[in-house]
Coordinates of C-alpha atoms in Angstrom, one line a residue:
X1 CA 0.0 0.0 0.0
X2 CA 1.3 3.5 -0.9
X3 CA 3.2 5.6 1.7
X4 CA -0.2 8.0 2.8
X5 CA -3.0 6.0 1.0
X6 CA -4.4 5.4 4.3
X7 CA -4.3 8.9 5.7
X8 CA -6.3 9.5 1.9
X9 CA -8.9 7.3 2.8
X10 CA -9.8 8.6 6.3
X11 CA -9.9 12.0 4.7
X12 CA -12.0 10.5 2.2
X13 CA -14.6 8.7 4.1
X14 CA -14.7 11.6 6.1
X15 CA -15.8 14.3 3.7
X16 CA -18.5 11.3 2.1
X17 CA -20.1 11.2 5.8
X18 CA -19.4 14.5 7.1
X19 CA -22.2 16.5 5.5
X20 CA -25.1 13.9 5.5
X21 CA -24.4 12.4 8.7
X22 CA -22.0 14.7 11.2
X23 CA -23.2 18.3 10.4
X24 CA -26.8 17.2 10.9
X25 CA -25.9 15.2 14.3
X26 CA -23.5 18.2 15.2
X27 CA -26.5 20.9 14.9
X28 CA -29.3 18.7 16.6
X29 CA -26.4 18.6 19.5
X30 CA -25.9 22.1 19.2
X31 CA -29.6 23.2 19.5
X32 CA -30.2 20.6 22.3
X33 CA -27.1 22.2 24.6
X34 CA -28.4 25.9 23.9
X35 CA -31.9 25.1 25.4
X36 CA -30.9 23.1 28.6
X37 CA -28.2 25.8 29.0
X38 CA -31.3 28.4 28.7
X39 CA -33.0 26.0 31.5
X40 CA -30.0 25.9 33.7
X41 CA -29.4 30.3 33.1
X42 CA -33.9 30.2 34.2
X43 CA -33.4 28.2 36.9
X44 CA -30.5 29.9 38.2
X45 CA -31.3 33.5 37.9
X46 CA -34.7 32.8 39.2
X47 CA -33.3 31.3 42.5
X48 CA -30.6 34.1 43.1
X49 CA -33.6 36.3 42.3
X50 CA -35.8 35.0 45.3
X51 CA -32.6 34.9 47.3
X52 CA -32.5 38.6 46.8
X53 CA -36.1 39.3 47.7
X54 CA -35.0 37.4 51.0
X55 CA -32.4 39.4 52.0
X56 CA -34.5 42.5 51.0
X57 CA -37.7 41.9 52.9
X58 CA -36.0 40.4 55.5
X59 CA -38.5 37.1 55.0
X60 CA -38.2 34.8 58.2
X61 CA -38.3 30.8 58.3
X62 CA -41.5 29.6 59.1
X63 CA -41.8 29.2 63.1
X64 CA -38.9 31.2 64.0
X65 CA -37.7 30.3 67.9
X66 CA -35.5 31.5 70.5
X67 CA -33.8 29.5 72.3
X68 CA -34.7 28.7 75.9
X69 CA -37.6 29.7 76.6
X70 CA -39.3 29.0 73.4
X71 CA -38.3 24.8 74.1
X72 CA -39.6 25.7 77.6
X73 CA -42.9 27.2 77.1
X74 CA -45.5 26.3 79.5
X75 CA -42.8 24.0 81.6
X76 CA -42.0 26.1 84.3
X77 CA -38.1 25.3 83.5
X78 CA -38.6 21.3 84.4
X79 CA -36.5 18.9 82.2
X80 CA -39.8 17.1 80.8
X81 CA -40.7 20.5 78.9
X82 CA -37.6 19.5 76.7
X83 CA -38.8 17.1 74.1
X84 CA -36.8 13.7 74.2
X85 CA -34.3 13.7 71.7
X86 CA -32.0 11.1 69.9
X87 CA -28.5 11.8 68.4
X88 CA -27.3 8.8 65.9
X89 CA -23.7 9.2 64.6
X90 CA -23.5 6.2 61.7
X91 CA -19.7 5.7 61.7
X92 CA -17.9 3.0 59.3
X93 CA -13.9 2.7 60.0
X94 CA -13.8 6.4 61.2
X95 CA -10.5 6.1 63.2
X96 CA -9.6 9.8 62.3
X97 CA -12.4 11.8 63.4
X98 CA -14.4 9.8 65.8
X99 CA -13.0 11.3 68.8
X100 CA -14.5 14.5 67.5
X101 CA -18.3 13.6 66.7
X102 CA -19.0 11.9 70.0
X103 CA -17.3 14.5 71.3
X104 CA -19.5 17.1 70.3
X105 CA -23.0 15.3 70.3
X106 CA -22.2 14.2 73.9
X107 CA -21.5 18.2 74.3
X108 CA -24.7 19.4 73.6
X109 CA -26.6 21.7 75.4
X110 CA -29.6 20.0 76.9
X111 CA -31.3 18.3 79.8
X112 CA -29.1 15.0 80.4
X113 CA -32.5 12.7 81.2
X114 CA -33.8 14.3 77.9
X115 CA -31.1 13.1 75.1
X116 CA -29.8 10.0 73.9
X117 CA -26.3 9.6 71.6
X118 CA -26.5 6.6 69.9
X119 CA -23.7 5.6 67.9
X120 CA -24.1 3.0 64.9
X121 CA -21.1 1.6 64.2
X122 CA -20.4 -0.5 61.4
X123 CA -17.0 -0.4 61.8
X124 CA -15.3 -3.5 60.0
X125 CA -11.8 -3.0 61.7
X126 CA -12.0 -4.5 64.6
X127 CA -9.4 -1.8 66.5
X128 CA -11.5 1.1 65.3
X129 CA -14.6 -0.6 66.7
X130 CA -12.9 -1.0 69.8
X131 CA -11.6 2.4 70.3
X132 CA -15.2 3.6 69.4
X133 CA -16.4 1.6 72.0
X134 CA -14.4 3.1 74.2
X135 CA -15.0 6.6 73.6
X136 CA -18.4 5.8 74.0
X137 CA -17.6 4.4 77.7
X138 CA -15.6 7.1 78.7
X139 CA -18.5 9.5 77.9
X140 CA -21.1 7.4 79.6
X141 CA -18.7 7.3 82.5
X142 CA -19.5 11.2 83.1
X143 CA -22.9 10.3 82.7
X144 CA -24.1 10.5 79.3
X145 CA -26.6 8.6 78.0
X146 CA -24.9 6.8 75.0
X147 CA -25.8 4.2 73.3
X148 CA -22.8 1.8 71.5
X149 CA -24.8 0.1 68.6
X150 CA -23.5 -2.7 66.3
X151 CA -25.2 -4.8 63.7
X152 CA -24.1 -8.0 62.1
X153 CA -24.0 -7.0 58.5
X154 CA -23.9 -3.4 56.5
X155 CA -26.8 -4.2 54.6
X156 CA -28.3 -1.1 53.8
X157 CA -25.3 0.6 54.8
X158 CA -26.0 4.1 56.4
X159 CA -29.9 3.9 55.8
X160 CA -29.8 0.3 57.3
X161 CA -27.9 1.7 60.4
X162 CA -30.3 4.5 60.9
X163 CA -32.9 2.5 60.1
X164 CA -32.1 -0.4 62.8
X165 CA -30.7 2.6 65.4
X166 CA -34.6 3.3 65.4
X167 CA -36.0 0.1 66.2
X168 CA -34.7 0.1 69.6
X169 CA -37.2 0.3 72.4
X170 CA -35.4 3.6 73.9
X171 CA -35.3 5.5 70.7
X172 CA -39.2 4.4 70.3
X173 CA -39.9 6.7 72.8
X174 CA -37.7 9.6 71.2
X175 CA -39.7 12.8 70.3
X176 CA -37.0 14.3 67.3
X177 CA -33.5 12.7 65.9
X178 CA -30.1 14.7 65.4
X179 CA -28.4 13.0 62.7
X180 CA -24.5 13.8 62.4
X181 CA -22.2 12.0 60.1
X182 CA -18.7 11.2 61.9
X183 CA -16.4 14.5 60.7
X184 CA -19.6 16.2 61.9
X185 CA -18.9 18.8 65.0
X186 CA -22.2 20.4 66.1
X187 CA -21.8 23.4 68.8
X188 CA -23.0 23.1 72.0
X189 CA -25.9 25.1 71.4
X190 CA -27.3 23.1 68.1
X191 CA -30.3 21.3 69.5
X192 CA -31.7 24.8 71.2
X193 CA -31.4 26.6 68.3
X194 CA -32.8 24.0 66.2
X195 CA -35.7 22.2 68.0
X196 CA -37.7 25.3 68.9
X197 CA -39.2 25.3 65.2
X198 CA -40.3 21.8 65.7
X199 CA -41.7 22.1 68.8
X200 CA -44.3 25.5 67.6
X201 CA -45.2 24.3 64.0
X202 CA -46.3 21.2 64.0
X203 CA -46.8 20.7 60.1
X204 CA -42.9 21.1 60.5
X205 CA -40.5 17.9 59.8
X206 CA -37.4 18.9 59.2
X207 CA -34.5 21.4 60.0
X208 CA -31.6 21.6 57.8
X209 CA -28.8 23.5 59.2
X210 CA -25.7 24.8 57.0
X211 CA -22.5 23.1 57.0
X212 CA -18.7 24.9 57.3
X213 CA -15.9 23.4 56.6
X214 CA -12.6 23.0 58.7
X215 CA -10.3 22.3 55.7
X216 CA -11.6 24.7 53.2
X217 CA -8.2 25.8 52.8
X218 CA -6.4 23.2 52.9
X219 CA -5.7 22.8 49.0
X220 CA -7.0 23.7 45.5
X221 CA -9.5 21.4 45.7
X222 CA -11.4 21.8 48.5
X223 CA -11.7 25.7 47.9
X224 CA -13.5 24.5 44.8
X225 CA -15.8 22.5 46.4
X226 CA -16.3 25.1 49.1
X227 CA -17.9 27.2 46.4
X228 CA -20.1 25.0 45.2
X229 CA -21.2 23.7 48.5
X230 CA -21.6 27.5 49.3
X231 CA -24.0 28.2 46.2
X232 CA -26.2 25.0 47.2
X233 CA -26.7 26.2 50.9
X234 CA -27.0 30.1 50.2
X235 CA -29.2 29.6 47.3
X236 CA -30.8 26.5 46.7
X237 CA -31.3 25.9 50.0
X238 CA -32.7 29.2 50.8
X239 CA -34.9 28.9 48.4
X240 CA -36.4 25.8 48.8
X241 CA -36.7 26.6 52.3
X242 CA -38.7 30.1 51.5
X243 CA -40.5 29.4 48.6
X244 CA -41.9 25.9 49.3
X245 CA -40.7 24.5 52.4
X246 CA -39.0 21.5 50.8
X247 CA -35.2 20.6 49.7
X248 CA -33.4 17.8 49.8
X249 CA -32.4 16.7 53.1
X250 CA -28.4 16.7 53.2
X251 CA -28.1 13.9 55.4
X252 CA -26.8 15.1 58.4
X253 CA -26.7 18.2 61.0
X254 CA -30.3 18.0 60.6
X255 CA -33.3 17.0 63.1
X256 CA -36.1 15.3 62.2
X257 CA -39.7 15.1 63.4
X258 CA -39.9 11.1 64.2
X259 CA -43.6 10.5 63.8
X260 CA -43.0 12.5 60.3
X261 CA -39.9 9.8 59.8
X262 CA -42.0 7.4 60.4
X263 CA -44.9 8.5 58.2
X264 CA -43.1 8.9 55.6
X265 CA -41.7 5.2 55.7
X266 CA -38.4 5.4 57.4
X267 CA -35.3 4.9 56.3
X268 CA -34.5 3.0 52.6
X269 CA -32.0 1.9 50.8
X270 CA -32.7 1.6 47.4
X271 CA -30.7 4.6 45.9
X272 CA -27.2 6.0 47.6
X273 CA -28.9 9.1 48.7
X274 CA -31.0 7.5 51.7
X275 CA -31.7 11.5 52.6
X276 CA -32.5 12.7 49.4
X277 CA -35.5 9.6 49.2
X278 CA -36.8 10.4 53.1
X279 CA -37.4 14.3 52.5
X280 CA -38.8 13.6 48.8
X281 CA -41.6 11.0 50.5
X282 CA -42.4 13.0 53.5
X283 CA -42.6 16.2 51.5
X284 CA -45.3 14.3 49.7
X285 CA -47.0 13.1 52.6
X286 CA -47.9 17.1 53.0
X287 CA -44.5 17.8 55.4
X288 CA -42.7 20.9 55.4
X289 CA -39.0 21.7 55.9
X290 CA -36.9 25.0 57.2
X291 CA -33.4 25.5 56.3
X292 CA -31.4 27.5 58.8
X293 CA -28.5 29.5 57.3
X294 CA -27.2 31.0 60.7
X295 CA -26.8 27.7 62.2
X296 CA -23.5 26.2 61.5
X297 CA -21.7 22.9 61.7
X298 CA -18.5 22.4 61.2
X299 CA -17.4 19.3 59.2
X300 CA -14.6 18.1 56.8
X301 CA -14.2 18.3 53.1
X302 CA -13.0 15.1 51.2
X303 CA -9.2 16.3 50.4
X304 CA -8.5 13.6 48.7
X305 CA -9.3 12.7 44.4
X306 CA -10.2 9.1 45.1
X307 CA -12.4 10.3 48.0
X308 CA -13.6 12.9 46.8
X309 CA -14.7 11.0 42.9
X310 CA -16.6 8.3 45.1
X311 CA -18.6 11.1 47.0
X312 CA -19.6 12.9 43.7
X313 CA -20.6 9.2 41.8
X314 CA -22.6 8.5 44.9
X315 CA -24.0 12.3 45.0
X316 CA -24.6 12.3 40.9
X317 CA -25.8 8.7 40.3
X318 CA -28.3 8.7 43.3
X319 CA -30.8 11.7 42.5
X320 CA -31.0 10.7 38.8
X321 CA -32.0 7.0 39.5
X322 CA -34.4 8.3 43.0
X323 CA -35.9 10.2 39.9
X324 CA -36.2 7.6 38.0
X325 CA -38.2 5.4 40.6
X326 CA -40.3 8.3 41.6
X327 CA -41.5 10.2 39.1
X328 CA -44.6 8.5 38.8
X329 CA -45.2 8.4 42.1
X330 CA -44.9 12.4 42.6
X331 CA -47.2 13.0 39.5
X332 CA -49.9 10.6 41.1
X333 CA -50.2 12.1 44.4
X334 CA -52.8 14.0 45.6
X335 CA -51.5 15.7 49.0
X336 CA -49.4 18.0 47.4
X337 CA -49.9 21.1 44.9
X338 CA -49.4 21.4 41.3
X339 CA -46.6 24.4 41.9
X340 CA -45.0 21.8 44.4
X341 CA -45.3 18.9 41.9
X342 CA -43.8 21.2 39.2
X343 CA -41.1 22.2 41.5
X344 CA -40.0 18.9 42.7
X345 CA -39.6 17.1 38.9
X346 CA -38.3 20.1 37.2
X347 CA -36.6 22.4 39.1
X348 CA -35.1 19.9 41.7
X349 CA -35.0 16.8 39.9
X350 CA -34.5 17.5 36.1
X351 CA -32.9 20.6 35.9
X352 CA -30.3 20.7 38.8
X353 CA -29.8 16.9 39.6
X354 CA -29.6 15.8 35.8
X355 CA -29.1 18.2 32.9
X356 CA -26.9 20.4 35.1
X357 CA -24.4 17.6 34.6
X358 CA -25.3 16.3 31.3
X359 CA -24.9 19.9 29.5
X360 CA -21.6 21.3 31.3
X361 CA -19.9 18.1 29.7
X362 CA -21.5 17.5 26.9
X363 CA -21.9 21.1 25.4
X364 CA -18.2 22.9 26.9
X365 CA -16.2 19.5 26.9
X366 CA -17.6 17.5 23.2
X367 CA -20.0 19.8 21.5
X368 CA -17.9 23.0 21.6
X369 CA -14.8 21.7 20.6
X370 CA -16.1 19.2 17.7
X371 CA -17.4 22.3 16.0
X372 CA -13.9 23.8 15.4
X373 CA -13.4 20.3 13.1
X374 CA -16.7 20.8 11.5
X375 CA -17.0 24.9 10.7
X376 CA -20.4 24.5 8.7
X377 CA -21.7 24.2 12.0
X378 CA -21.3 27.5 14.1
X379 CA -23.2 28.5 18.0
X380 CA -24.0 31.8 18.3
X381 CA -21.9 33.8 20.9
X382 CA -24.9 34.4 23.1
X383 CA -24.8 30.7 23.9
X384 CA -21.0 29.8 23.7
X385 CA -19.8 33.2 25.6
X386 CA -22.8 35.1 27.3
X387 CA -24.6 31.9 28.6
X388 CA -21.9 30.5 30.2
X389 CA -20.4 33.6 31.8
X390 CA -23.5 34.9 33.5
X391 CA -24.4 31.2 34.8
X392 CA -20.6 31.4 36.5
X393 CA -20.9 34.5 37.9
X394 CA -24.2 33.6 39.6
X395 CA -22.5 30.5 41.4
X396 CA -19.6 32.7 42.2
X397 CA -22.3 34.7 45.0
X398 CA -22.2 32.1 47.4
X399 CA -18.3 32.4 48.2
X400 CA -17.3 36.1 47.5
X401 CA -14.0 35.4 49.2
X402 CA -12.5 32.7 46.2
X403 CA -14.2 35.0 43.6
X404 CA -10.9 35.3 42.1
X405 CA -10.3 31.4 41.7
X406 CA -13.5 31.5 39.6
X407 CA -11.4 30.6 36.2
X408 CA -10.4 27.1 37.9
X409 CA -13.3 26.5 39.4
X410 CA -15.0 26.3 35.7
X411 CA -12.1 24.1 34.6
X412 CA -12.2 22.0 37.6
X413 CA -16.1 21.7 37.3
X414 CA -16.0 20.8 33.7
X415 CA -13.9 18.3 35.0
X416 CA -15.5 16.9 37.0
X417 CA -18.8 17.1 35.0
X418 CA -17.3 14.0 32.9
X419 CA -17.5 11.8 36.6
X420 CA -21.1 13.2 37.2
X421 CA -22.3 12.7 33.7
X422 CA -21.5 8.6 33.7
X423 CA -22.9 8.7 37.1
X424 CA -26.0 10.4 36.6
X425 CA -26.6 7.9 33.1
X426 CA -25.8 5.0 35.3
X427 CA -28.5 6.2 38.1
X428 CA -31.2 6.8 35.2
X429 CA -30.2 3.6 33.3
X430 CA -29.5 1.4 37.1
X431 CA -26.5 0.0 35.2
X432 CA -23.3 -1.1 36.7
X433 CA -22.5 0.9 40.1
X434 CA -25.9 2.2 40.7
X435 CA -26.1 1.1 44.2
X436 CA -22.1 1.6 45.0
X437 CA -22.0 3.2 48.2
X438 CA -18.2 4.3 49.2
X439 CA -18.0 6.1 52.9
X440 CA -16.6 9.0 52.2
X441 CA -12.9 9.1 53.3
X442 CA -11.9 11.8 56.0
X443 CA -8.5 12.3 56.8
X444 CA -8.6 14.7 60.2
X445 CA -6.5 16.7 62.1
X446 CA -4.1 13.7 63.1
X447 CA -3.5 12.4 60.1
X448 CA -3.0 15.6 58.4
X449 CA -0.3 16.5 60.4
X450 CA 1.5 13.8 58.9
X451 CA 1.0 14.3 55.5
X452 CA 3.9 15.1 53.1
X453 CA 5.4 18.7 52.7
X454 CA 5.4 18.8 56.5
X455 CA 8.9 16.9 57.2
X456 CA 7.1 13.7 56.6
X457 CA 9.1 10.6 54.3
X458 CA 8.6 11.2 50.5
X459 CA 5.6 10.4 49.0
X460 CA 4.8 7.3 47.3
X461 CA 1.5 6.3 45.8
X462 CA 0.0 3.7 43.1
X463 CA 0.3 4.2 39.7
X464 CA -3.7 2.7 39.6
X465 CA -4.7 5.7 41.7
X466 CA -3.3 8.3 40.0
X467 CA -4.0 7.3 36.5
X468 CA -7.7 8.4 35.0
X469 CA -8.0 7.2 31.8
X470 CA -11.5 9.4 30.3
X471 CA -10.0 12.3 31.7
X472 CA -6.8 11.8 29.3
X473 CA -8.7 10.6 26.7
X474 CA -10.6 13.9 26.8
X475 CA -7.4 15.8 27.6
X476 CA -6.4 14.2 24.3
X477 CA -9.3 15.2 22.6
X478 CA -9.1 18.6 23.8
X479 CA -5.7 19.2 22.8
X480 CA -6.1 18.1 19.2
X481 CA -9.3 20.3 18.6
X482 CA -6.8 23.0 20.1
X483 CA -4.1 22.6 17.3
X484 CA -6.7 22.3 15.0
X485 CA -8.5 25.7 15.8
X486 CA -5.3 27.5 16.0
X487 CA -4.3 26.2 12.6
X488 CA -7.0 26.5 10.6
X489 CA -10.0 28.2 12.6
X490 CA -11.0 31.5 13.4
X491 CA -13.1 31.5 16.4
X492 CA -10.4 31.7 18.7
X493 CA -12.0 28.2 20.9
X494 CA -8.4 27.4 21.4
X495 CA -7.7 29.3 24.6
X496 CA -10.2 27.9 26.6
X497 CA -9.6 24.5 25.0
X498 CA -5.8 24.4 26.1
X499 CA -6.7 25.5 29.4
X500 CA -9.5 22.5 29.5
X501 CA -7.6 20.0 28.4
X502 CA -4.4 21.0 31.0
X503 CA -7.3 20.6 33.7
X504 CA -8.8 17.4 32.6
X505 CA -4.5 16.1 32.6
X506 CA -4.0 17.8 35.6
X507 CA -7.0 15.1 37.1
X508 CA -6.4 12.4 34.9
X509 CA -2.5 12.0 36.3
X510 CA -3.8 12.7 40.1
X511 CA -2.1 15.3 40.4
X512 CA -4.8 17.6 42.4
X513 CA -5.8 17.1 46.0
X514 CA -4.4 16.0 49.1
X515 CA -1.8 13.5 48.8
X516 CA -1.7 10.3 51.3
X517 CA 1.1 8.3 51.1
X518 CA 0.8 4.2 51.7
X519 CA 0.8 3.0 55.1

């Protein structure tokens, strides 16, 4: 065969399909992206518009409290005005920061006959388990009330736990439940900021209070995810909370309403976002929730790739299949309103849990680029420039202090968009890893200290972990259209492109995050 008769051919085939087959896909792709882009620029402008009003009109959560005498009303100060209260801590293998999270619960301000820490521990290490056990003996020693609660199996995982934490007789008798996750550090004073609104509005279920984060500045990474984390409490949040009294529940540093658990159905473990299907089902059993901004808890980012790529496959593949096994369900019901109905499937479900994913990747990180190889197609600048700017600048409002990291946070999110994107298909489609469920890996203060850069031996890690192959495939791809737009286009896509495809190698070598080097 002739030296270049095979580089002739590809060319050839090429221009025979390009114009009947690509240009035709490439526009239908193009048209697509520009109106869920338009959905996601609605839907965000929309809630930072209600968030406004908020702040304007100075609009209160429903039932607002305070404090002491609010939880005491009518009791004359006796300890049986308090309502009886359990705290469950689900830990699995949490030898880093379970000191902390007993710590804290067992540190909360209220009466000591009136609360209950129970910790579910499905620890599989069997020193972990007995240095939990410990803890909780020490505490219990000072006279705590804490429960030390094991199982035989994870099945269920954290929904099982919770859900066999409330079978016992003494948490039967339990009026509300504090739910913290282990690297969660409530203040002394959670429980009477928190239970006041329970107490006074009894079409109340739920209170979500905010999180902070104790390692926000700790690398690259987590300031990233600090500012999206920041956007989802000071906006969606907020607005869920003020407009119709339902969001997602995030888990933890919340306290539930058990009778309102228990209507709902209790804990379940068919998706991996146990909180997200609870506040969904009680919300339509008729149930309203409050989101506190000004109440804090402090917890820990993931600092770590691997940790933190299991958390957003867990958070992205979750909601999209708890959508797929509910939608029915919320268009039948009859307890709820039509502007609720509406609000639950499009704004929560399709909008921000699915095609927020689906069009950051597919639009900035395929469709984008593939038009500099194919020029008949072209996307007008409103869509490819305007579009995308204002939609950055209106997540940027929850973190004003890392507005000026805003140009990696768009690289890093596109990034990671590729993760969400085969997670949120695999929820939707229940393929594969639909019901992985990965604990979250903390490292706390202990094991930071260690950590390389600080004196510590030199690092050493496997080459498994740090290798991503779609992300250098897509680095790849990136690259190419790059070189291809600067030599023979005119729209000037290869700036971003180069800086997009050094982000997506930047990930797909490791080399972002926390670094913790084999034991």
């Amino acid at each position: 065969m002739p030296a270049g008769s095979g580089g002739d051919a590809a060319a050839a085939v090429w221009r025979q399909v390009k114009s009947p087959v690509v240009v035709p896909l490439l526009w239908l792709s193009v048209a697509l992206c520009l109106a869920m882009s338009v959905m996601l620029l609605a839907e965000k402008a929309y809630m930072v518009a209600v968030v406004l009003s908020t702040r304007l009109y100075r609009w209160e959560p429903i039932g607002d409290g305070d404090g002491d005498d609010d939880v005491e009303a009518g009791g004359g100060g006796r300890s049986e005005a308090y309502p009886m209260v359990l705290v469950q801590i689900p830990m699995y293998n949490e030898r880093e920061v379970y000191q902390v999270s007993i710590g804290a619960a067992c540190g909360l301000s209220w009466p000591a006959d009136r609360i209950i820490v129970q910790v579910l521990d499905d620890s599989t290490d069997p020193v972990t388990k007995e240095l939990v056990r410990g803890e909780c003996e020490r505490w219990a020693s000072k006279g705590v009330d804490v429960r030390y609660e094991v199982r035989d199996s994870r099945r269920g995982y954290k929904a099982g736990a919770l859900r066999e934490g409330m079978k016992r007789d003494y948490a039967r008798g339990c009026d509300v439940v504090a739910i913290f996750d282990a690297d969660f550090q409530p203040e002394p004073g959670f429980l009477r900021r928190a239970v006041p609104f329970l107490i006074h509005n009894p079409e109340l279920a739920l209170v979500q209070a905010r999180w902070t984060f104790v390692n926000a500045d700790e690398c690259l990474m987590t300031r990233m995810q600090e500012m999206s984390l920041d956007y989802h409490f000071t906006v969606e949040q907020e607005v869920g909370s003020s407009i119709h009294a339902f969001f997602g529940f995030n888990g933890t540093a919340g306290v539930w309403r058990i009778s309102a658990l228990n209507e709902a159905g209790g804990w379940k473990d068919r998706t991996t976002v146990e909180d997200m299907d609870l506040a969904v089902r009680a919300s339509l059993k008729g149930w309203k929730f409050v989101f506190l901004g000004d109440l804090m808890v402090k917890n820990e980012l993931p600092s770590t790739l691997k940790a933190y790529r299991y958390q957003q496959h867990r958070w992205s593949c979750g909601p999209a299949n708890l959508f797929r096994k509910m939608l029915m369900e919320i268009v039948r019901n009859k307890k709820v309103t039509l502007w609720k109905k509406i609000h639950v499937i499009y704004n929560f479900f399709l909008v921000r849990k699915i095609i927020a994913h689906i069009v950051t990747f597919v639009f900035y990180c395929i469709v984008i680029p593939a038009t500099v190889l194919v020029p008949e197609v072209e996307i007008p600048r409103w869509g490819s420039v305007y579009i995308p700017t204002i939609i950055t600048l209106l997540n940027a409002v929850g973190t004003p202090r890392s507005f000026h990291l805003i140009v990696f946070w768009v690289l890093f999110e596109n990034v990671m968009s590729l993760h969400r994107t085969k997670a949120t298909f695999i929820g939707l489609l229940e393929a594969g890893r639909v019901n992985e469920w990965v604990v979250t890996e903390k490292l706390g203060d202990a094991l930071r200290m260690k950590l390389p850069g600080k004196g510590s031996k030199k690092l050493r890690m496997r080459i498994g972990d740090r290798l991503h192959v779609l992300e250098l495939g897509v680095a790849a791809y990136l690259f190419f259209c790059g070189c291809y737009d600067v030599a023979f286009g005119n729209n000037h896509y290869y700036i971003f492109l180069f800086l997009q495809s050094i982000a997506f190698f930047v990930v797909g070598v490791g080399y972002i995050g926390t670094f913790v080097p084999l034991s």
